[in-house]
Amino acid sequence: MGLFDRFKKRFKKSAEEITVEEDSTEAEQALEERRELIESLEDSKPTHHPTTQSVETPAETGEQWDDFDEEPAEDPFAKPLERKERKKAERASSVEKAAKAPEKRERTPKDRMASTTGRTLVASGPAKIEIDFGDSASPTGGR
């Protein structure tokens, strides 16, 4: 018997133990207990009586909010319903976008020794080679 079968068997047993027939005395007792519990919960809840509170007017507290004379921004989620209106809106937005010239940024000279990994590179120059064209013979090698 697998784990799932065991779980299924236990679930059926517990369901049979919990459920009772509708017209039995056990069902009536369970309903009465439920009613009593609900009533006790309602009684235990604190009743909130509204108290009169002084309401401050904006004149008393000073201007807390700025009055905006500007028109509210368009709702970004509101789309024109018809296809033609949607296309006209797209064209208008593209014309506005094209009318605004993109800002040209000044390019800063890049450091040639900076790497993308975050490590600093070491500058290396041309290798220096010394050649001796003297007449002296070498003490080793040769015939």
PDB file of N, CA and C in Angstrom, residues 3-89:
ATOM      1  N   LEU A   3       1.883   5.411  -0.087  1.00  0.00           N
ATOM      2  CA  LEU A   3       1.627   6.532   0.809  1.00  0.00           C
ATOM      3  C   LEU A   3       0.307   7.217   0.467  1.00  0.00           C
ATOM      4  N   PHE A   4       0.041   7.359  -0.818  1.00  0.00           N
ATOM      5  CA  PHE A   4      -1.197   8.002  -1.233  1.00  0.00           C
ATOM      6  C   PHE A   4      -2.405   7.171  -0.818  1.00  0.00           C
ATOM      7  N   ASP A   5      -2.307   5.850  -0.956  1.00  0.00           N
ATOM      8  CA  ASP A   5      -3.421   4.977  -0.569  1.00  0.00           C
ATOM      9  C   ASP A   5      -3.696   5.097   0.921  1.00  0.00           C
ATOM     10  N   ARG A   6      -2.654   5.161   1.721  1.00  0.00           N
ATOM     11  CA  ARG A   6      -2.831   5.312   3.167  1.00  0.00           C
ATOM     12  C   ARG A   6      -3.531   6.633   3.487  1.00  0.00           C
ATOM     13  N   PHE A   7      -3.086   7.691   2.827  1.00  0.00           N
ATOM     14  CA  PHE A   7      -3.693   8.995   3.049  1.00  0.00           C
ATOM     15  C   PHE A   7      -5.166   8.973   2.661  1.00  0.00           C
ATOM     16  N   LYS A   8      -5.469   8.359   1.534  1.00  0.00           N
ATOM     17  CA  LYS A   8      -6.840   8.292   1.042  1.00  0.00           C
ATOM     18  C   LYS A   8      -7.721   7.525   2.027  1.00  0.00           C
ATOM     19  N   LYS A   9      -7.202   6.424   2.568  1.00  0.00           N
ATOM     20  CA  LYS A   9      -7.950   5.596   3.512  1.00  0.00           C
ATOM     21  C   LYS A   9      -8.240   6.386   4.790  1.00  0.00           C
ATOM     22  N   ARG A  10      -7.230   7.087   5.300  1.00  0.00           N
ATOM     23  CA  ARG A  10      -7.421   7.885   6.512  1.00  0.00           C
ATOM     24  C   ARG A  10      -8.416   9.005   6.281  1.00  0.00           C
ATOM     25  N   PHE A  11      -8.347   9.602   5.116  1.00  0.00           N
ATOM     26  CA  PHE A  11      -9.258  10.687   4.792  1.00  0.00           C
ATOM     27  C   PHE A  11     -10.697  10.197   4.785  1.00  0.00           C
ATOM     28  N   LYS A  12     -10.946   9.041   4.200  1.00  0.00           N
ATOM     29  CA  LYS A  12     -12.300   8.477   4.171  1.00  0.00           C
ATOM     30  C   LYS A  12     -12.788   8.170   5.578  1.00  0.00           C
ATOM     31  N   LYS A  13     -11.916   7.601   6.426  1.00  0.00           N
ATOM     32  CA  LYS A  13     -12.307   7.282   7.802  1.00  0.00           C
ATOM     33  C   LYS A  13     -12.687   8.545   8.563  1.00  0.00           C
ATOM     34  N   SER A  14     -11.868   9.589   8.424  1.00  0.00           N
ATOM     35  CA  SER A  14     -12.157  10.818   9.159  1.00  0.00           C
ATOM     36  C   SER A  14     -13.430  11.472   8.639  1.00  0.00           C
ATOM     37  N   ALA A  15     -13.687  11.378   7.352  1.00  0.00           N
ATOM     38  CA  ALA A  15     -14.910  11.942   6.795  1.00  0.00           C
ATOM     39  C   ALA A  15     -16.127  11.201   7.328  1.00  0.00           C
ATOM     40  N   GLU A  16     -16.031   9.877   7.476  1.00  0.00           N
ATOM     41  CA  GLU A  16     -17.145   9.096   8.008  1.00  0.00           C
ATOM     42  C   GLU A  16     -17.374   9.406   9.479  1.00  0.00           C
ATOM     43  N   GLU A  17     -16.303   9.653  10.223  1.00  0.00           N
ATOM     44  CA  GLU A  17     -16.441   9.952  11.639  1.00  0.00           C
ATOM     45  C   GLU A  17     -17.041  11.334  11.867  1.00  0.00           C
ATOM     46  N   ILE A  18     -16.723  12.276  11.005  1.00  0.00           N
ATOM     47  CA  ILE A  18     -17.176  13.648  11.204  1.00  0.00           C
ATOM     48  C   ILE A  18     -18.621  13.822  10.763  1.00  0.00           C
ATOM     49  N   THR A  19     -18.999  13.257   9.657  1.00  0.00           N
ATOM     50  CA  THR A  19     -20.332  13.486   9.117  1.00  0.00           C
ATOM     51  C   THR A  19     -21.367  12.650   9.849  1.00  0.00           C
ATOM     52  N   VAL A  20     -22.544  13.246   9.993  1.00  0.00           N
ATOM     53  CA  VAL A  20     -23.678  12.545  10.604  1.00  0.00           C
ATOM     54  C   VAL A  20     -24.895  12.773   9.725  1.00  0.00           C
ATOM     55  N   GLU A  21     -25.920  11.990   9.959  1.00  0.00           N
ATOM     56  CA  GLU A  21     -27.144  12.150   9.176  1.00  0.00           C
ATOM     57  C   GLU A  21     -27.838  13.440   9.571  1.00  0.00           C
ATOM     58  N   GLU A  22     -28.613  13.963   8.650  1.00  0.00           N
ATOM     59  CA  GLU A  22     -29.190  15.289   8.807  1.00  0.00           C
ATOM     60  C   GLU A  22     -30.188  15.374   9.963  1.00  0.00           C
ATOM     61  N   ASP A  23     -31.032  14.409  10.149  1.00  0.00           N
ATOM     62  CA  ASP A  23     -32.096  14.494  11.147  1.00  0.00           C
ATOM     63  C   ASP A  23     -31.728  13.835  12.473  1.00  0.00           C
ATOM     64  N   SER A  24     -30.501  13.431  12.660  1.00  0.00           N
ATOM     65  CA  SER A  24     -30.119  12.727  13.882  1.00  0.00           C
ATOM     66  C   SER A  24     -29.933  13.706  15.041  1.00  0.00           C
ATOM     67  N   THR A  25     -29.881  13.159  16.254  1.00  0.00           N
ATOM     68  CA  THR A  25     -29.702  13.992  17.449  1.00  0.00           C
ATOM     69  C   THR A  25     -28.306  14.598  17.477  1.00  0.00           C
ATOM     70  N   GLU A  26     -27.330  13.880  16.936  1.00  0.00           N
ATOM     71  CA  GLU A  26     -25.965  14.409  16.892  1.00  0.00           C
ATOM     72  C   GLU A  26     -25.893  15.659  16.022  1.00  0.00           C
ATOM     73  N   ALA A  27     -26.632  15.654  14.915  1.00  0.00           N
ATOM     74  CA  ALA A  27     -26.645  16.813  14.026  1.00  0.00           C
ATOM     75  C   ALA A  27     -27.277  18.006  14.721  1.00  0.00           C
ATOM     76  N   GLU A  28     -28.362  17.765  15.458  1.00  0.00           N
ATOM     77  CA  GLU A  28     -29.022  18.856  16.176  1.00  0.00           C
ATOM     78  C   GLU A  28     -28.102  19.431  17.251  1.00  0.00           C
ATOM     79  N   GLN A  29     -27.379  18.560  17.959  1.00  0.00           N
ATOM     80  CA  GLN A  29     -26.445  19.026  18.981  1.00  0.00           C
ATOM     81  C   GLN A  29     -25.328  19.869  18.347  1.00  0.00           C
ATOM     82  N   ALA A  30     -24.820  19.430  17.206  1.00  0.00           N
ATOM     83  CA  ALA A  30     -23.755  20.171  16.527  1.00  0.00           C
ATOM     84  C   ALA A  30     -24.249  21.546  16.089  1.00  0.00           C
ATOM     85  N   LEU A  31     -25.490  21.621  15.604  1.00  0.00           N
ATOM     86  CA  LEU A  31     -26.048  22.908  15.191  1.00  0.00           C
ATOM     87  C   LEU A  31     -26.226  23.837  16.390  1.00  0.00           C
ATOM     88  N   GLU A  32     -26.682  23.277  17.526  1.00  0.00           N
ATOM     89  CA  GLU A  32     -26.847  24.094  18.728  1.00  0.00           C
ATOM     90  C   GLU A  32     -25.494  24.625  19.213  1.00  0.00           C
ATOM     91  N   GLU A  33     -24.474  23.774  19.194  1.00  0.00           N
ATOM     92  CA  GLU A  33     -23.136  24.203  19.600  1.00  0.00           C
ATOM     93  C   GLU A  33     -22.628  25.318  18.685  1.00  0.00           C
ATOM     94  N   ARG A  34     -22.910  25.173  17.407  1.00  0.00           N
ATOM     95  CA  ARG A  34     -22.476  26.184  16.434  1.00  0.00           C
ATOM     96  C   ARG A  34     -23.139  27.520  16.735  1.00  0.00           C
ATOM     97  N   ARG A  35     -24.453  27.503  16.990  1.00  0.00           N
ATOM     98  CA  ARG A  35     -25.173  28.735  17.303  1.00  0.00           C
ATOM     99  C   ARG A  35     -24.609  29.390  18.565  1.00  0.00           C
ATOM    100  N   GLU A  36     -24.347  28.569  19.584  1.00  0.00           N
ATOM    101  CA  GLU A  36     -23.814  29.104  20.835  1.00  0.00           C
ATOM    102  C   GLU A  36     -22.433  29.729  20.621  1.00  0.00           C
ATOM    103  N   LEU A  37     -21.599  29.070  19.829  1.00  0.00           N
ATOM    104  CA  LEU A  37     -20.263  29.610  19.564  1.00  0.00           C
ATOM    105  C   LEU A  37     -20.334  30.928  18.798  1.00  0.00           C
ATOM    106  N   ILE A  38     -21.239  30.996  17.843  1.00  0.00           N
ATOM    107  CA  ILE A  38     -21.385  32.232  17.065  1.00  0.00           C
ATOM    108  C   ILE A  38     -21.866  33.361  17.967  1.00  0.00           C
ATOM    109  N   GLU A  39     -22.841  33.065  18.837  1.00  0.00           N
ATOM    110  CA  GLU A  39     -23.343  34.090  19.754  1.00  0.00           C
ATOM    111  C   GLU A  39     -22.258  34.552  20.719  1.00  0.00           C
ATOM    112  N   SER A  40     -21.455  33.613  21.209  1.00  0.00           N
ATOM    113  CA  SER A  40     -20.391  34.000  22.138  1.00  0.00           C
ATOM    114  C   SER A  40     -19.333  34.856  21.437  1.00  0.00           C
ATOM    115  N   LEU A  41     -19.077  34.557  20.167  1.00  0.00           N
ATOM    116  CA  LEU A  41     -18.133  35.391  19.411  1.00  0.00           C
ATOM    117  C   LEU A  41     -18.674  36.799  19.230  1.00  0.00           C
ATOM    118  N   GLU A  42     -19.960  36.904  18.923  1.00  0.00           N
ATOM    119  CA  GLU A  42     -20.559  38.222  18.734  1.00  0.00           C
ATOM    120  C   GLU A  42     -20.575  39.005  20.038  1.00  0.00           C
ATOM    121  N   ASP A  43     -20.809  38.308  21.148  1.00  0.00           N
ATOM    122  CA  ASP A  43     -20.824  38.982  22.445  1.00  0.00           C
ATOM    123  C   ASP A  43     -19.425  39.442  22.849  1.00  0.00           C
ATOM    124  N   SER A  44     -18.417  38.660  22.485  1.00  0.00           N
ATOM    125  CA  SER A  44     -17.057  39.001  22.890  1.00  0.00           C
ATOM    126  C   SER A  44     -16.460  40.128  22.052  1.00  0.00           C
ATOM    127  N   LYS A  45     -17.029  40.377  20.886  1.00  0.00           N
ATOM    128  CA  LYS A  45     -16.522  41.474  20.058  1.00  0.00           C
ATOM    129  C   LYS A  45     -16.837  42.794  20.734  1.00  0.00           C
ATOM    130  N   PRO A  46     -15.865  43.696  20.793  1.00  0.00           N
ATOM    131  CA  PRO A  46     -16.149  44.994  21.416  1.00  0.00           C
ATOM    132  C   PRO A  46     -17.050  45.809  20.498  1.00  0.00           C
ATOM    133  N   THR A  47     -18.057  46.410  21.104  1.00  0.00           N
ATOM    134  CA  THR A  47     -18.951  47.243  20.312  1.00  0.00           C
ATOM    135  C   THR A  47     -18.329  48.619  20.211  1.00  0.00           C
ATOM    136  N   HIS A  48     -18.279  49.135  19.028  1.00  0.00           N
ATOM    137  CA  HIS A  48     -17.638  50.418  18.772  1.00  0.00           C
ATOM    138  C   HIS A  48     -18.724  51.474  18.638  1.00  0.00           C
ATOM    139  N   HIS A  49     -18.761  52.378  19.600  1.00  0.00           N
ATOM    140  CA  HIS A  49     -19.712  53.475  19.554  1.00  0.00           C
ATOM    141  C   HIS A  49     -18.990  54.687  18.999  1.00  0.00           C
ATOM    142  N   PRO A  50     -19.513  55.278  17.947  1.00  0.00           N
ATOM    143  CA  PRO A  50     -18.834  56.445  17.380  1.00  0.00           C
ATOM    144  C   PRO A  50     -18.883  57.609  18.360  1.00  0.00           C
ATOM    145  N   THR A  51     -17.743  58.185  18.598  1.00  0.00           N
ATOM    146  CA  THR A  51     -17.663  59.344  19.487  1.00  0.00           C
ATOM    147  C   THR A  51     -17.549  60.590  18.630  1.00  0.00           C
ATOM    148  N   THR A  52     -18.015  61.672  19.183  1.00  0.00           N
ATOM    149  CA  THR A  52     -17.932  62.919  18.426  1.00  0.00           C
ATOM    150  C   THR A  52     -16.511  63.442  18.515  1.00  0.00           C
ATOM    151  N   GLN A  53     -15.955  63.679  17.371  1.00  0.00           N
ATOM    152  CA  GLN A  53     -14.596  64.190  17.305  1.00  0.00           C
ATOM    153  C   GLN A  53     -14.629  65.540  16.614  1.00  0.00           C
ATOM    154  N   SER A  54     -13.719  66.386  17.010  1.00  0.00           N
ATOM    155  CA  SER A  54     -13.665  67.696  16.385  1.00  0.00           C
ATOM    156  C   SER A  54     -13.003  67.555  15.019  1.00  0.00           C
ATOM    157  N   VAL A  55     -13.669  68.083  14.029  1.00  0.00           N
ATOM    158  CA  VAL A  55     -13.151  68.022  12.672  1.00  0.00           C
ATOM    159  C   VAL A  55     -12.454  69.337  12.382  1.00  0.00           C
ATOM    160  N   GLU A  56     -11.199  69.234  11.987  1.00  0.00           N
ATOM    161  CA  GLU A  56     -10.428  70.436  11.699  1.00  0.00           C
ATOM    162  C   GLU A  56     -10.634  70.827  10.247  1.00  0.00           C
ATOM    163  N   THR A  57     -10.884  72.072  10.017  1.00  0.00           N
ATOM    164  CA  THR A  57     -11.038  72.553   8.653  1.00  0.00           C
ATOM    165  C   THR A  57      -9.671  72.931   8.109  1.00  0.00           C
ATOM    166  N   PRO A  58      -9.523  72.959   6.798  1.00  0.00           N
ATOM    167  CA  PRO A  58      -8.225  73.322   6.217  1.00  0.00           C
ATOM    168  C   PRO A  58      -7.768  74.722   6.615  1.00  0.00           C
ATOM    169  N   ALA A  59      -8.723  75.621   6.905  1.00  0.00           N
ATOM    170  CA  ALA A  59      -8.339  76.970   7.294  1.00  0.00           C
ATOM    171  C   ALA A  59      -7.653  76.963   8.655  1.00  0.00           C
ATOM    172  N   GLU A  60      -8.099  76.054   9.543  1.00  0.00           N
ATOM    173  CA  GLU A  60      -7.503  75.989  10.872  1.00  0.00           C
ATOM    174  C   GLU A  60      -6.088  75.418  10.824  1.00  0.00           C
ATOM    175  N   THR A  61      -5.892  74.388  10.034  1.00  0.00           N
ATOM    176  CA  THR A  61      -4.595  73.716  10.002  1.00  0.00           C
ATOM    177  C   THR A  61      -3.648  74.337   8.993  1.00  0.00           C
ATOM    178  N   GLY A  62      -4.114  75.262   8.216  1.00  0.00           N
ATOM    179  CA  GLY A  62      -3.261  75.835   7.181  1.00  0.00           C
ATOM    180  C   GLY A  62      -3.421  75.011   5.910  1.00  0.00           C
ATOM    181  N   GLU A  63      -2.875  75.503   4.859  1.00  0.00           N
ATOM    182  CA  GLU A  63      -2.968  74.776   3.596  1.00  0.00           C
ATOM    183  C   GLU A  63      -2.059  73.567   3.632  1.00  0.00           C
ATOM    184  N   GLN A  64      -2.667  72.405   3.668  1.00  0.00           N
ATOM    185  CA  GLN A  64      -1.877  71.183   3.667  1.00  0.00           C
ATOM    186  C   GLN A  64      -1.678  70.652   2.259  1.00  0.00           C
ATOM    187  N   TRP A  65      -2.573  70.982   1.372  1.00  0.00           N
ATOM    188  CA  TRP A  65      -2.515  70.433   0.025  1.00  0.00           C
ATOM    189  C   TRP A  65      -2.321  71.564  -0.963  1.00  0.00           C
ATOM    190  N   ASP A  66      -1.532  71.310  -1.959  1.00  0.00           N
ATOM    191  CA  ASP A  66      -1.333  72.286  -3.015  1.00  0.00           C
ATOM    192  C   ASP A  66      -2.460  72.149  -4.020  1.00  0.00           C
ATOM    193  N   ASP A  67      -2.919  73.273  -4.510  1.00  0.00           N
ATOM    194  CA  ASP A  67      -3.935  73.240  -5.554  1.00  0.00           C
ATOM    195  C   ASP A  67      -3.221  73.198  -6.893  1.00  0.00           C
ATOM    196  N   PHE A  68      -3.513  72.185  -7.665  1.00  0.00           N
ATOM    197  CA  PHE A  68      -2.889  72.038  -8.967  1.00  0.00           C
ATOM    198  C   PHE A  68      -3.805  72.639 -10.022  1.00  0.00           C
ATOM    199  N   ASP A  69      -3.265  73.588 -10.770  1.00  0.00           N
ATOM    200  CA  ASP A  69      -4.015  74.194 -11.853  1.00  0.00           C
ATOM    201  C   ASP A  69      -3.818  73.432 -13.147  1.00  0.00           C
ATOM    202  N   GLU A  70      -2.865  72.512 -13.134  1.00  0.00           N
ATOM    203  CA  GLU A  70      -2.576  71.746 -14.340  1.00  0.00           C
ATOM    204  C   GLU A  70      -3.686  70.735 -14.593  1.00  0.00           C
ATOM    205  N   GLU A  71      -3.797  70.368 -15.846  1.00  0.00           N
ATOM    206  CA  GLU A  71      -4.755  69.323 -16.181  1.00  0.00           C
ATOM    207  C   GLU A  71      -4.201  67.987 -15.718  1.00  0.00           C
ATOM    208  N   PRO A  72      -5.062  67.108 -15.278  1.00  0.00           N
ATOM    209  CA  PRO A  72      -4.552  65.791 -14.859  1.00  0.00           C
ATOM    210  C   PRO A  72      -3.974  65.047 -16.055  1.00  0.00           C
ATOM    211  N   ALA A  73      -2.956  64.256 -15.796  1.00  0.00           N
ATOM    212  CA  ALA A  73      -2.307  63.493 -16.860  1.00  0.00           C
ATOM    213  C   ALA A  73      -3.274  62.458 -17.411  1.00  0.00           C
ATOM    214  N   GLU A  74      -3.053  62.105 -18.653  1.00  0.00           N
ATOM    215  CA  GLU A  74      -3.918  61.104 -19.268  1.00  0.00           C
ATOM    216  C   GLU A  74      -3.735  59.771 -18.568  1.00  0.00           C
ATOM    217  N   ASP A  75      -4.813  59.047 -18.502  1.00  0.00           N
ATOM    218  CA  ASP A  75      -4.751  57.729 -17.881  1.00  0.00           C
ATOM    219  C   ASP A  75      -3.976  56.804 -18.810  1.00  0.00           C
ATOM    220  N   PRO A  76      -2.852  56.246 -18.358  1.00  0.00           N
ATOM    221  CA  PRO A  76      -2.055  55.399 -19.242  1.00  0.00           C
ATOM    222  C   PRO A  76      -2.745  54.088 -19.582  1.00  0.00           C
ATOM    223  N   PHE A  77      -3.745  53.719 -18.790  1.00  0.00           N
ATOM    224  CA  PHE A  77      -4.421  52.451 -19.035  1.00  0.00           C
ATOM    225  C   PHE A  77      -5.649  52.610 -19.926  1.00  0.00           C
ATOM    226  N   ALA A  78      -6.064  53.847 -20.144  1.00  0.00           N
ATOM    227  CA  ALA A  78      -7.228  54.072 -20.983  1.00  0.00           C
ATOM    228  C   ALA A  78      -6.783  54.065 -22.443  1.00  0.00           C
ATOM    229  N   LYS A  79      -7.320  53.153 -23.203  1.00  0.00           N
ATOM    230  CA  LYS A  79      -6.978  53.062 -24.619  1.00  0.00           C
ATOM    231  C   LYS A  79      -8.214  53.399 -25.444  1.00  0.00           C
ATOM    232  N   PRO A  80      -8.004  54.029 -26.605  1.00  0.00           N
ATOM    233  CA  PRO A  80      -9.150  54.257 -27.481  1.00  0.00           C
ATOM    234  C   PRO A  80      -9.760  52.922 -27.884  1.00  0.00           C
ATOM    235  N   LEU A  81     -11.064  52.928 -27.959  1.00  0.00           N
ATOM    236  CA  LEU A  81     -11.747  51.666 -28.195  1.00  0.00           C
ATOM    237  C   LEU A  81     -11.671  51.218 -29.649  1.00  0.00           C
ATOM    238  N   GLU A  82     -11.801  52.162 -30.564  1.00  0.00           N
ATOM    239  CA  GLU A  82     -11.846  51.763 -31.965  1.00  0.00           C
ATOM    240  C   GLU A  82     -10.444  51.682 -32.551  1.00  0.00           C
ATOM    241  N   ARG A  83     -10.354  50.933 -33.639  1.00  0.00           N
ATOM    242  CA  ARG A  83      -9.061  50.703 -34.282  1.00  0.00           C
ATOM    243  C   ARG A  83      -8.499  51.993 -34.868  1.00  0.00           C
ATOM    244  N   LYS A  84      -9.367  52.793 -35.499  1.00  0.00           N
ATOM    245  CA  LYS A  84      -8.911  54.039 -36.112  1.00  0.00           C
ATOM    246  C   LYS A  84      -8.391  55.013 -35.057  1.00  0.00           C
ATOM    247  N   GLU A  85      -9.103  55.107 -33.959  1.00  0.00           N
ATOM    248  CA  GLU A  85      -8.669  56.004 -32.889  1.00  0.00           C
ATOM    249  C   GLU A  85      -7.331  55.554 -32.314  1.00  0.00           C
ATOM    250  N   ARG A  86      -7.160  54.252 -32.190  1.00  0.00           N
ATOM    251  CA  ARG A  86      -5.915  53.715 -31.651  1.00  0.00           C
ATOM    252  C   ARG A  86      -4.751  54.046 -32.584  1.00  0.00           C
ATOM    253  N   LYS A  87      -4.969  53.894 -33.896  1.00  0.00           N
ATOM    254  CA  LYS A  87      -3.912  54.197 -34.866  1.00  0.00           C
ATOM    255  C   LYS A  87      -3.588  55.692 -34.869  1.00  0.00           C
ATOM    256  N   LYS A  88      -4.619  56.536 -34.761  1.00  0.00           N
ATOM    257  CA  LYS A  88      -4.373  57.977 -34.720  1.00  0.00           C
ATOM    258  C   LYS A  88      -3.559  58.352 -33.484  1.00  0.00           C
ATOM    259  N   ALA A  89      -3.865  57.716 -32.372  1.00  0.00           N
ATOM    260  CA  ALA A  89      -3.122  57.998 -31.139  1.00  0.00           C
ATOM    261  C   ALA A  89      -1.672  57.549 -31.268  1.00  0.00           C
TER     262      ALA A  89
END
